[in-house]
Short mmCIF file of C-alpha atoms in Angstrom, two decimals:
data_model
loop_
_atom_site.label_atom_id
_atom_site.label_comp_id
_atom_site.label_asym_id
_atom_site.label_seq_id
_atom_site.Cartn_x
_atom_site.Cartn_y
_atom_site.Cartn_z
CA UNK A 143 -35.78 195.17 -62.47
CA UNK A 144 -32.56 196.21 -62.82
CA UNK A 145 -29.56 193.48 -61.45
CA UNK A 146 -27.89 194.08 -57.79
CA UNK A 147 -24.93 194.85 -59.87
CA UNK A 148 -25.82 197.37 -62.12
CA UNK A 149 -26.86 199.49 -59.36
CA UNK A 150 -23.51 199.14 -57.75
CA UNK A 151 -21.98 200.07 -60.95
CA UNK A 152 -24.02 203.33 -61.12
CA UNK A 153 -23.57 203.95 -57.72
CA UNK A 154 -19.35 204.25 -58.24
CA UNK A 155 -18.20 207.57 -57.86
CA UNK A 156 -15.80 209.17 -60.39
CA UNK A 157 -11.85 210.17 -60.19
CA UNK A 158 -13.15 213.68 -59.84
CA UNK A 159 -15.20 212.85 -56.82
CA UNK A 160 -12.98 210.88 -54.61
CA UNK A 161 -9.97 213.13 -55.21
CA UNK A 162 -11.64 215.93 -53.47
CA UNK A 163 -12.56 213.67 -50.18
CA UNK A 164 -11.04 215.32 -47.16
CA UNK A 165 -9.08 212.32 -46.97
CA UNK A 166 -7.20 212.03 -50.30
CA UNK A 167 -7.13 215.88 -50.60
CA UNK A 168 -4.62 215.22 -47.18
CA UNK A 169 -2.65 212.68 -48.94
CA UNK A 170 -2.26 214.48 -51.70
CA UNK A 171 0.08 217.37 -49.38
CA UNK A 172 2.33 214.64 -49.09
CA UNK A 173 2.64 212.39 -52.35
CA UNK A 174 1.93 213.56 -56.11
CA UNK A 175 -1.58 214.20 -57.44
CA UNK A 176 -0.55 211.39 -60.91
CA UNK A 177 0.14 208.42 -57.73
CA UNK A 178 -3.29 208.96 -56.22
CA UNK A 179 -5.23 208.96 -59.46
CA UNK A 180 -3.64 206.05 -61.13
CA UNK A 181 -4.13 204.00 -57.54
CA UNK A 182 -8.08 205.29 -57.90
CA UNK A 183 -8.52 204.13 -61.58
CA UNK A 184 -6.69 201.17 -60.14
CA UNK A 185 -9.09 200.61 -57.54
CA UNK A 186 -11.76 201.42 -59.46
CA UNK A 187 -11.23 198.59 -61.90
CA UNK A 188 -10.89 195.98 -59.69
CA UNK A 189 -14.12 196.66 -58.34
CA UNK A 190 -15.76 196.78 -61.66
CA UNK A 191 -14.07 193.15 -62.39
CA UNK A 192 -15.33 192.24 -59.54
CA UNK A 193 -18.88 193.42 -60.19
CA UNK A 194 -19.04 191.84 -63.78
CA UNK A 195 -17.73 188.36 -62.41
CA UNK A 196 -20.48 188.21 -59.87
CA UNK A 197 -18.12 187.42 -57.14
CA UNK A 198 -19.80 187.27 -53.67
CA UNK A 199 -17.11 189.27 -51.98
CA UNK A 200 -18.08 191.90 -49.71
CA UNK A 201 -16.78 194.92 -52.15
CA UNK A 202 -19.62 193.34 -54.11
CA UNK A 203 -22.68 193.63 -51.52
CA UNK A 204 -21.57 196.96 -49.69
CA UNK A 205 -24.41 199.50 -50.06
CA UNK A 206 -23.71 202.27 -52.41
CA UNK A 207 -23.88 205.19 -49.42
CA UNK A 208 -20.72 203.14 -48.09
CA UNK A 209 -18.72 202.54 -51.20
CA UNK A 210 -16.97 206.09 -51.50
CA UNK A 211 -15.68 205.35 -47.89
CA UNK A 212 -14.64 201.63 -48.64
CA UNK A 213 -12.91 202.80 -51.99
CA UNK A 214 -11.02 205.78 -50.11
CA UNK A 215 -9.43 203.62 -47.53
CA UNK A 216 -8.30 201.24 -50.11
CA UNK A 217 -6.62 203.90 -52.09
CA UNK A 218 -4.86 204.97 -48.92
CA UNK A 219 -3.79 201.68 -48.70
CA UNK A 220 -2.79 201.05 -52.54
CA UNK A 221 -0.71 204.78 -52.15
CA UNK A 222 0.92 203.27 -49.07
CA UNK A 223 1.79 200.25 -50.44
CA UNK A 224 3.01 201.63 -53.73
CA UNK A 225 5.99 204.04 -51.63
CA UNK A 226 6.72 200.87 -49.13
CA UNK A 227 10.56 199.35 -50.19
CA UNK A 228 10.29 196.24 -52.02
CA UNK A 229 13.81 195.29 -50.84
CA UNK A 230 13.46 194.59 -47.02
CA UNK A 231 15.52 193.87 -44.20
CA UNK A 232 14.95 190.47 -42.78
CA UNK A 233 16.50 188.23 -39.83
CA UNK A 234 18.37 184.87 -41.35
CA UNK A 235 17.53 182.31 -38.80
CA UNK A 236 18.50 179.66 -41.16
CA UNK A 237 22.21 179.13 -40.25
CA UNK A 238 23.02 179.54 -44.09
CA UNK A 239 25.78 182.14 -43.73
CA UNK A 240 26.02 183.31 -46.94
CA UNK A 241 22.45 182.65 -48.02
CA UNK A 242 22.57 184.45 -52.29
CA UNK A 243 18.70 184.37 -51.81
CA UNK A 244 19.07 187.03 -48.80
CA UNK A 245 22.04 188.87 -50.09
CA UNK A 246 24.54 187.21 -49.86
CA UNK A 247 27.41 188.51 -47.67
CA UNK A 248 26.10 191.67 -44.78
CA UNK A 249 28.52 194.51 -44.39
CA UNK A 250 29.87 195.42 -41.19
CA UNK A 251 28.13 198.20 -39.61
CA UNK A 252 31.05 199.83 -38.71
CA UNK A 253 31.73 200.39 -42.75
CA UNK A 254 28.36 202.47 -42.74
CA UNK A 255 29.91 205.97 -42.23
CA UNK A 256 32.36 204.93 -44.81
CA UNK A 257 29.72 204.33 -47.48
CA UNK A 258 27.39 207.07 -46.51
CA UNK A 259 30.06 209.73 -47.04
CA UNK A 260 30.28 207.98 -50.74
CA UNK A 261 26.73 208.36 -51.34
CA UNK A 262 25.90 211.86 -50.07
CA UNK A 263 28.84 213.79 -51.13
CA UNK A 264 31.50 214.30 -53.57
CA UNK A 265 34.79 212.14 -53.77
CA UNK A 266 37.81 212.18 -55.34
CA UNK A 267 36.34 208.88 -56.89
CA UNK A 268 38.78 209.29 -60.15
CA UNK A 269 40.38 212.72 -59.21
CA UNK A 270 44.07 212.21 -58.53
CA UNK A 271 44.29 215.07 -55.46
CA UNK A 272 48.03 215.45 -55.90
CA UNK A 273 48.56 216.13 -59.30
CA UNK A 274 44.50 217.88 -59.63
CA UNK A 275 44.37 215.50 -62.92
CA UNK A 276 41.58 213.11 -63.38
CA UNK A 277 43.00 209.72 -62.03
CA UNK A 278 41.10 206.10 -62.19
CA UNK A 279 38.70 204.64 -59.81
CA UNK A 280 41.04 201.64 -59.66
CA UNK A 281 43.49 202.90 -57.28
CA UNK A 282 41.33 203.11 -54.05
CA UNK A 283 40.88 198.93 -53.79
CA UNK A 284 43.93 197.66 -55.79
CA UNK A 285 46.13 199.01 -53.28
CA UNK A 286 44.75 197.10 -50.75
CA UNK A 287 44.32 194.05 -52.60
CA UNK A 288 47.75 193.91 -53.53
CA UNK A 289 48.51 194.10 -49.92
CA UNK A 290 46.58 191.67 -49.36
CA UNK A 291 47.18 189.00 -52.03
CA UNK A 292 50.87 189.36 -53.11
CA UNK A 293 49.90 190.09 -56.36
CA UNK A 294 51.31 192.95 -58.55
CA UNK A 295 47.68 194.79 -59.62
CA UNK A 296 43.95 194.68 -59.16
CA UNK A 297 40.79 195.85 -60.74
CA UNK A 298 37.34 194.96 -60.17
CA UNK A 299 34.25 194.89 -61.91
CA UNK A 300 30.70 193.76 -60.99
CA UNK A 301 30.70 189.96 -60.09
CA UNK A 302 32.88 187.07 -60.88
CA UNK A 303 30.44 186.16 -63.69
CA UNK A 304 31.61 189.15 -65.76
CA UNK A 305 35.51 188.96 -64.17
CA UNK A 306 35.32 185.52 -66.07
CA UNK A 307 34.17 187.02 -69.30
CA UNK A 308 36.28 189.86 -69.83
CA UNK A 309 39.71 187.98 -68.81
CA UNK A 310 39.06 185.69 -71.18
CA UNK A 311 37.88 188.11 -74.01
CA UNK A 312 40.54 190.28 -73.20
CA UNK A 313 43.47 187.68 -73.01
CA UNK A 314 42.02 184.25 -75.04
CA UNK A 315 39.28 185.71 -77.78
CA UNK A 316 39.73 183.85 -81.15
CA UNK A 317 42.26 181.50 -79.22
CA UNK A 318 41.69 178.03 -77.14
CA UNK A 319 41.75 178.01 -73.46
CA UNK A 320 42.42 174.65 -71.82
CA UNK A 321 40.40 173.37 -69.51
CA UNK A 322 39.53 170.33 -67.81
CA UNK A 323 36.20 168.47 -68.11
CA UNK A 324 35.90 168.19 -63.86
CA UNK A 325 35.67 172.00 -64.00
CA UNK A 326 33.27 172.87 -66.14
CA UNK A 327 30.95 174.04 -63.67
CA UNK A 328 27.79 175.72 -63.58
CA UNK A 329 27.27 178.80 -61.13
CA UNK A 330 24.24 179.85 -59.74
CA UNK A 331 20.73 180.90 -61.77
CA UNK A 332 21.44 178.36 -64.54
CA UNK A 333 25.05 180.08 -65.91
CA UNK A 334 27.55 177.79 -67.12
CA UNK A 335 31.85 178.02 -67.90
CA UNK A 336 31.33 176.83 -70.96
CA UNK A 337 28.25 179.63 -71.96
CA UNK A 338 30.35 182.21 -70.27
CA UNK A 339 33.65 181.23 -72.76
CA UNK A 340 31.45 180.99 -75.53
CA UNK A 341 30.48 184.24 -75.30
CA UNK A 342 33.82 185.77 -74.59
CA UNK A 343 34.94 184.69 -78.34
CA UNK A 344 37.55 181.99 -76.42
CA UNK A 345 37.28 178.39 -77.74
CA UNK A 346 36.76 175.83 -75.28
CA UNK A 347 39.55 173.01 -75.15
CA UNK A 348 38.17 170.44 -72.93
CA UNK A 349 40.97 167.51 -71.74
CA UNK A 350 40.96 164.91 -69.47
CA UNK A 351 37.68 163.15 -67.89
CA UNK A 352 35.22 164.15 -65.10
CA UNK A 353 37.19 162.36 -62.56
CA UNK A 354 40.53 162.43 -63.69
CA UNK A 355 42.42 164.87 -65.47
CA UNK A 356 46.68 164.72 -65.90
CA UNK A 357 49.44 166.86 -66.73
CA UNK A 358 50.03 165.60 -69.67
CA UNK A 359 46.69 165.82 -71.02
CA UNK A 360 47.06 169.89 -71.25
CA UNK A 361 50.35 169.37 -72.10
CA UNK A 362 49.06 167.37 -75.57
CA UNK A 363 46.29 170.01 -76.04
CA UNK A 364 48.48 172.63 -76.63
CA UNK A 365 48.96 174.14 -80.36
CA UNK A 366 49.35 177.76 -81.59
CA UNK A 367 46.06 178.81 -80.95
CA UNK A 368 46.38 178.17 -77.49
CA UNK A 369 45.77 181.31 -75.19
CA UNK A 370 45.49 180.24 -71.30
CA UNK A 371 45.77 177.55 -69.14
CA UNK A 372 42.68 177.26 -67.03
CA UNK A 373 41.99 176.20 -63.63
CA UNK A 374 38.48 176.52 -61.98
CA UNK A 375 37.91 175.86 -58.48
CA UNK A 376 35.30 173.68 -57.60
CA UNK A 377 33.89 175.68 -55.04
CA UNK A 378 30.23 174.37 -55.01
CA UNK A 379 30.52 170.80 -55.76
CA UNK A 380 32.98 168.05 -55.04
CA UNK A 381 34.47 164.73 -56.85
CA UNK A 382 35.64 162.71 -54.12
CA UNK A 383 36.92 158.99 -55.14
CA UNK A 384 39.13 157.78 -57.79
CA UNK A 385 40.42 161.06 -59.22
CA UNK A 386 43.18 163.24 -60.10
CA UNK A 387 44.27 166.51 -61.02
CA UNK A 388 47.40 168.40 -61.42
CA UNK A 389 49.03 170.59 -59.03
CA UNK A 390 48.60 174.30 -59.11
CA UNK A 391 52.38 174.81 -59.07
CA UNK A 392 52.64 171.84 -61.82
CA UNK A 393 50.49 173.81 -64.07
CA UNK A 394 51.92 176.93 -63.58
CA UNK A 395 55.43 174.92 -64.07
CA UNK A 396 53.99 173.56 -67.38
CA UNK A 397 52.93 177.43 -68.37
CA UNK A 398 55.77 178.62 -67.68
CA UNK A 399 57.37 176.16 -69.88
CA UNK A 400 55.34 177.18 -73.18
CA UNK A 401 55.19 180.85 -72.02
CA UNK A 402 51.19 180.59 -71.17
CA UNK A 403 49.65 182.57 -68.86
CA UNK A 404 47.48 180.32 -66.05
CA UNK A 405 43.97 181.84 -65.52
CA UNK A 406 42.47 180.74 -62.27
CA UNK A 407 38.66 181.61 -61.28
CA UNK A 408 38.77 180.88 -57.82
CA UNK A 409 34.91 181.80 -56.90
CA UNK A 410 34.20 182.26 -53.31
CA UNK A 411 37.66 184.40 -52.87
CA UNK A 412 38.94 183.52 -49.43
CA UNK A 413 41.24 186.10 -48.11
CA UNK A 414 42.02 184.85 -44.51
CA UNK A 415 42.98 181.18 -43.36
CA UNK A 416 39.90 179.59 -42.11
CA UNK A 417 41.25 176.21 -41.63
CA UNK A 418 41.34 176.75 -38.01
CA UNK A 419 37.17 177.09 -37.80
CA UNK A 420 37.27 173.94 -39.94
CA UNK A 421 36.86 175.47 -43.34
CA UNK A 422 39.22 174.50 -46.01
CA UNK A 423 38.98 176.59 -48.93
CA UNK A 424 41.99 177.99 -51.04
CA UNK A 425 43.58 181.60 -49.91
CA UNK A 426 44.56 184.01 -52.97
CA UNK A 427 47.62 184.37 -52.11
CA UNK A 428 48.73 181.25 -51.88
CA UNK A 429 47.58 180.94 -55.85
CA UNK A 430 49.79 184.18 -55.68
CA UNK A 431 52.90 182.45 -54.22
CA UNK A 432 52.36 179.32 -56.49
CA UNK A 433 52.66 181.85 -59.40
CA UNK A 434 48.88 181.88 -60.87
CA UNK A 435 49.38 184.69 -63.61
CA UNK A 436 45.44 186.05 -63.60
CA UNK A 437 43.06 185.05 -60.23
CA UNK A 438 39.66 186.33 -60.08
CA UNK A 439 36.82 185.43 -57.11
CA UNK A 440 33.68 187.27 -55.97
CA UNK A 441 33.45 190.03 -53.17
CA UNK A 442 30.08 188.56 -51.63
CA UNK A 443 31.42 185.24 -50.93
CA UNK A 444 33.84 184.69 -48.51
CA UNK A 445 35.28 187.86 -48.62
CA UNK A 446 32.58 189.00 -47.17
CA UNK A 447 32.18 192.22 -48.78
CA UNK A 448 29.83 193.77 -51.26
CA UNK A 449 28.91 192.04 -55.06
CA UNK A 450 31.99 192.56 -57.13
CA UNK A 451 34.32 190.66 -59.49
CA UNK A 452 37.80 190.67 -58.12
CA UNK A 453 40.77 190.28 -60.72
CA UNK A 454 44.30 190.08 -59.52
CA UNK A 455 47.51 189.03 -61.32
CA UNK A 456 50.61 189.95 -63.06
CA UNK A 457 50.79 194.08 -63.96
CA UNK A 458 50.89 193.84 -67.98
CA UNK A 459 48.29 191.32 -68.06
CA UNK A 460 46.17 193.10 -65.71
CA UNK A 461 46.50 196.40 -67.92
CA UNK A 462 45.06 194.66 -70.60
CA UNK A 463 42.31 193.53 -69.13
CA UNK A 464 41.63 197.08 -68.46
CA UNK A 465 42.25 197.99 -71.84
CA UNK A 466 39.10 196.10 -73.24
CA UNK A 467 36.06 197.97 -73.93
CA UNK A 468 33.85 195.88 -72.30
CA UNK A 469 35.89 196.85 -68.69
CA UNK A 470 33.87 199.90 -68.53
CA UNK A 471 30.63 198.28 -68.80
CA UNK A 472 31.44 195.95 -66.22
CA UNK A 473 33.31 198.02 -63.79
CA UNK A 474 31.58 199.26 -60.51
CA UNK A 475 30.31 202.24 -59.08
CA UNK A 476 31.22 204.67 -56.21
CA UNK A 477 29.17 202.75 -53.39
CA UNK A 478 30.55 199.09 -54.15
CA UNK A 479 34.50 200.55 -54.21
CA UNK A 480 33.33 202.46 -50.65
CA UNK A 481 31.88 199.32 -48.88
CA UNK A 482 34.76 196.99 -50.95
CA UNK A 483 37.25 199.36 -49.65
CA UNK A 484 35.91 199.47 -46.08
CA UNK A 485 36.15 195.80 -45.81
CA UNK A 486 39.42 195.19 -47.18
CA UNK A 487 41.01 197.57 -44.67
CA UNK A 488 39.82 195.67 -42.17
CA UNK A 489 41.42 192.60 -43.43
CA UNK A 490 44.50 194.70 -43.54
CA UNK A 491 43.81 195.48 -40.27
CA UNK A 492 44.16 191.75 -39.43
CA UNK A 493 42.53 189.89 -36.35
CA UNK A 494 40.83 191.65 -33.61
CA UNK A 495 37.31 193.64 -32.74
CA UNK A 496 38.49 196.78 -35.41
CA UNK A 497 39.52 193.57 -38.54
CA UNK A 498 38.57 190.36 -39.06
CA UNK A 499 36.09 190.35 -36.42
CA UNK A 500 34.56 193.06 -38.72
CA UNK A 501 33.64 191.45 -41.05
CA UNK A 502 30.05 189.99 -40.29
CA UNK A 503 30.35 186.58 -42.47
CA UNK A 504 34.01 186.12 -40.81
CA UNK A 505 32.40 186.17 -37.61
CA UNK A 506 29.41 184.36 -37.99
CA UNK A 507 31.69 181.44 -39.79
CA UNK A 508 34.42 181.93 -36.88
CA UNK A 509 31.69 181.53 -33.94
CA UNK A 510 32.09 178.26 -31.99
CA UNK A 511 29.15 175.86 -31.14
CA UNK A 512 29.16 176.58 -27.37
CA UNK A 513 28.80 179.90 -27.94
CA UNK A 514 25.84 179.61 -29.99
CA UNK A 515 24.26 177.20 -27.49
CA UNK A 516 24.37 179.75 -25.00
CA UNK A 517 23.02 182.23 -26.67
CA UNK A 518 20.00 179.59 -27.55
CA UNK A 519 19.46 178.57 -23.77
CA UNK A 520 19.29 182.43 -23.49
CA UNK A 521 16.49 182.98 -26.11
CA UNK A 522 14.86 180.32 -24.98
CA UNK A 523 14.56 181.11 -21.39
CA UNK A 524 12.58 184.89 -23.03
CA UNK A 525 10.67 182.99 -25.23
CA UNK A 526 8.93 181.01 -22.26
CA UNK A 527 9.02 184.10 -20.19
CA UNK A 528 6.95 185.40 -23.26
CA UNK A 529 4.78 182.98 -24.14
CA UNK A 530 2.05 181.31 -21.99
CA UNK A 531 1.71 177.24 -21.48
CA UNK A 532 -0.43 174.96 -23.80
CA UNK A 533 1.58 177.17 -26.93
CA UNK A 534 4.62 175.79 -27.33
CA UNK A 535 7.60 173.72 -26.60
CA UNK A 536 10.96 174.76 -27.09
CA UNK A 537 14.22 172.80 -26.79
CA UNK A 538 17.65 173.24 -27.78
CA UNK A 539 19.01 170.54 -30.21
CA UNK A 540 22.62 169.64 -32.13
CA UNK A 541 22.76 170.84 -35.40
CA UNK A 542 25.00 172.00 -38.89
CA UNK A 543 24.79 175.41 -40.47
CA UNK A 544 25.89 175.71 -43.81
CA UNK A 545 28.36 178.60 -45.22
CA UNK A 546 26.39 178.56 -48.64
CA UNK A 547 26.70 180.89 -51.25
CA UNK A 548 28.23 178.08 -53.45
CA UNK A 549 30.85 177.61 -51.57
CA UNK A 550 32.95 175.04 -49.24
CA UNK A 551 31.12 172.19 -50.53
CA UNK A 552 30.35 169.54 -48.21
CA UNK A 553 31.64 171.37 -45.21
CA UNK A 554 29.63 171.93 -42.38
CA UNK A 555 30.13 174.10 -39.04
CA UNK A 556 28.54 172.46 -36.04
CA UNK A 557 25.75 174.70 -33.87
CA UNK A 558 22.95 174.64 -31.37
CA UNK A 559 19.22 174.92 -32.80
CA UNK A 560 16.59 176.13 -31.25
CA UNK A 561 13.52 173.92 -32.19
CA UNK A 562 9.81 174.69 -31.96
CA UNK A 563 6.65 172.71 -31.58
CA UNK A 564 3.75 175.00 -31.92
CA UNK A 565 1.10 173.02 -30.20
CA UNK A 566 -1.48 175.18 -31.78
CA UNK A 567 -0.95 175.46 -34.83
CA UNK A 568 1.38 173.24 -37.80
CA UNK A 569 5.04 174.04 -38.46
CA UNK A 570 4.35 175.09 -41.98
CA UNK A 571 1.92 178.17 -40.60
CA UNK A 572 4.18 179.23 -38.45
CA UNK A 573 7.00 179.81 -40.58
CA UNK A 574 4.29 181.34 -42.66
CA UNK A 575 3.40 183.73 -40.41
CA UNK A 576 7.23 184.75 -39.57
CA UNK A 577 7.98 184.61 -42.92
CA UNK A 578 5.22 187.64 -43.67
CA UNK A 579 6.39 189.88 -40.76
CA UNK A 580 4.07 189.30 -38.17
CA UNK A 581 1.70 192.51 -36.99
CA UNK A 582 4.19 194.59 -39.44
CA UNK A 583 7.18 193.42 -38.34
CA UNK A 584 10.07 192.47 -39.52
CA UNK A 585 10.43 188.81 -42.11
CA UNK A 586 12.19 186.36 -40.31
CA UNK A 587 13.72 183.31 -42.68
CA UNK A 588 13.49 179.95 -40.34
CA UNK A 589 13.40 176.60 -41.81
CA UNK A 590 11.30 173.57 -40.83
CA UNK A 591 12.05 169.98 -39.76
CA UNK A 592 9.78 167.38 -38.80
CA UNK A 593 6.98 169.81 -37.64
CA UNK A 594 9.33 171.58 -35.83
CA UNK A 595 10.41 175.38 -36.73
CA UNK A 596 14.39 175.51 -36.37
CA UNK A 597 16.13 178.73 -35.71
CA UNK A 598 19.84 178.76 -35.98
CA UNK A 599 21.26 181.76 -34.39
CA UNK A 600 24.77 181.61 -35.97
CA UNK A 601 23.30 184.01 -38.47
CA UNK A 602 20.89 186.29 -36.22
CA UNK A 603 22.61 189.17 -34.91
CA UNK A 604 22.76 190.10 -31.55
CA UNK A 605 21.15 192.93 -31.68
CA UNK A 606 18.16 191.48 -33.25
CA UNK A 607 17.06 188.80 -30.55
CA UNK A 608 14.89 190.66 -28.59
CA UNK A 609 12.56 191.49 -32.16
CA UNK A 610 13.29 187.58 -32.61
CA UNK A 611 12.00 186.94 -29.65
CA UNK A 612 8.56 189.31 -30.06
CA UNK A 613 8.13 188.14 -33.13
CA UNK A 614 7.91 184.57 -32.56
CA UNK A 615 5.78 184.67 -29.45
CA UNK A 616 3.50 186.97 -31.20
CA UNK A 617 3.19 183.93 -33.62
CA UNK A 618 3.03 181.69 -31.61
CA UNK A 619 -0.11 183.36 -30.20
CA UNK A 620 -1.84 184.59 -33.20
#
């Protein structure tokens, strides 16, 4: 007698025949004929696989009158999933402002008509509309970036990663660029300073020790090969305890001195004084004022803008940079100098609802912990309007949130969290189950303590409560 499976197998209908079911013959009026065939044979193999491993799966045991139906709807469902965006919104309810694994930095809303002009029509991206010559994409954000910083030109290119590179293979390659050993840091995914130099054709002049680094140890380093002075801010990690380091102005003093340009990579690339929402981090311009000949920082960080490599500095070193072929490799497109433009003329702007206030990452960083505690005891309040007894128990709790990104190391912004105890189910599932976008919906990011499911709404927007607020009771009571 023939096996179970081998009449399955005979009982599979072709390409032919399920492509000319009512069902994919509708599908096919909306989405090419080549997607629905390759998600057939696709289906089609799996089942086969299946078949030939003996698995006891129901695909395995359906009877062969059903199968053609079965197949179909998972076709419609392999089609569907095929044209579904892998890159998703989601809700941050983890308090980590600028969180790189969720993008880092959001634009302002506000910028969106800005942007969407960019994308759907033409521009006078590098057209210079006075003279009707062709002019350089430059001039839309160095403008304002010279505003804002102090310093005497700008270009930008597409992260602080490649700024790095191409200022020093443009200004140090074949020469030694000082550096000392406490800087050498490593940036996010594994790169490193000292890869990044390597590559750039600079040489590497370490001086001084982890911990303490002097004056006069760059000072000795210096020969005729020398190129730049670098400083790197330490803007994910500290050294706290017996340690020193030279002044900014000292080294630009001692540059000055032996006519060498100092290079400062500054990282997170704080434009506004946050000292008042206790957040100390280093403003550009004051590296401007101090005399810093070359500064670069990212756009996504506390700028708050989109992924870009800023470089500002003195004019003739600045056109040099340009000059290097590897600029146009790195330099950005037409949507990342709309959105970075957007956001710096806000900053120019300056405080209020139409600036700073803006700027999403500004705000979030800038709101105070009673205001978030108020919002929580509002949330709250829906959730147990939402969600019957013997669920859950909510209560609002003292907590940090994080500005992240690899930045402000060590400093933390107090907040209210809201914290869950799912009395139904374990912590882990039902961060899960948010996590996934419950019934469709959209992901929501939490993180969990102690059993307990912690939303921090510094970094929830408004506007997305009330879907916070259906999502997790729907969780809650899955």
């Amino acid at each position: 007698m023939a096996k179970p499976s081998n009449a399955l197998l005979r009982a599979i209908p072709s390409v032919d025949e399920l492509m000319v079911s009512p069902q994919l013959a509708e599908l096919s009026s909306q989405v090419g004929r080549p997607l629905i065939v390759s998600a057939i044979r696709a289906v089609l193999a799996a089942l086969r696989a299946r078949i030939a491993e003996h698995s006891e799966d129901a695909a395995t045991r359906v009877k062969p009158e059903e199968l053609a139906e079965q197949l179909i709807g998972e076709v419609i469902a392999d089609v569907h999933a095929a044209l579904r965006p892998s890159l998703r919104p989601v809700i941050n309810a983890t308090g980590v402002v600028l969180h790189t694994n969720l993008g880092r930095a959001p634009l302002g809303a506000e910028f969106f008509e800005q942007i969407r002009a960019a994308a759907t029509q033409y521009s006078n991206l590098e057209y210079d509309l006075q003279s009707g010559a062709r002019g350089k994409r430059d001039v839309h954000t160095s403008r304002l970036l010279q505003r804002l910083t102090g310093a005497e030109a700008a270009i930008v290119v597409n992260n602080n990663a490649a700024a790095v590179f191409l200022v020093l293979a443009a200004l140090a390659r074949g020469g030694e660029v000082i550096v000392s050993r406490g800087e050498l840091i490593e940036i996010g995914d594994g790169f490193r300073i000292p890869d990044i130099m390597a590559e750039s054709g600079a040489v590497l002049r370490e001086v001084g020790t982890t911990n303490r680094t002097r004056l006069s140890d760059y000072e000795r380093a210096i020969n005729e090969r020398t190129r730049l002075l670098l400083r790197v801010h330490r803007s994910n990690f500290q050294i706290a305890g017996f340690t020193a380091q030279p002044s900014l102005e000292e080294l630009v003093k001692l540059g000055r001195k032996v006519s060498l340009p100092v290079y400062e990579d500054l990282g997170s690339g704080c434009l506004a004084d946050l000292s008042s929402h206790g957040v100390s981090e280093p403003v550009v311009r004051s590296s401007v004022t101090a005399g810093v000949s070359i500064i670069s920082f990212s756009g996504d960080k506390l700028l708050g803008g989109p992924q870009a490599g800023i470089i500002v500095g003195e004019k003739e070193l600045i056109a040099q940079i340009r000059r290097h072929p590897m600029f146009r490799a790195l330099r950005v497109d037409k949507l990342t100098i709309a959105a970075l433009e957007a956001t710096l003329l806000a900053y120019l702007r300056g405080a209020g609802k139409s600036g700073h206030d803006a700027i999403p990452a500004i705000r979030m960083i800038s709101a105070s912990a009673a205001e978030i505690r108020a919002r929580a005891e509002h949330l709250i309040e829906m959730l147990r309007a939402g969600v019957a007894a013997g669920f859950a128990n909510f209560d609002v709790r003292v907590g940090q949130s994080v500005i992240g990104g690899g930045s402000t190391p060590g400093q933390l912004l107090s907040t209210h969290l809201i914290a869950i105890e799912c009395l139904r189910c374990s912590a882990a599932e039902l961060e899960e189950r948010l996590r996934g976008g419950i019934s469709g919906g959209i992901p929501i990011i939490t993180r969990v303590e102690n059993d307990r499911l912690i939303l921090d709404l510094r970094t929830v927007f408004p506007d997305q409560e009330s879907v916070l607020v259906e999502s997790v009771s729907a969780a809650l009571t899955k």
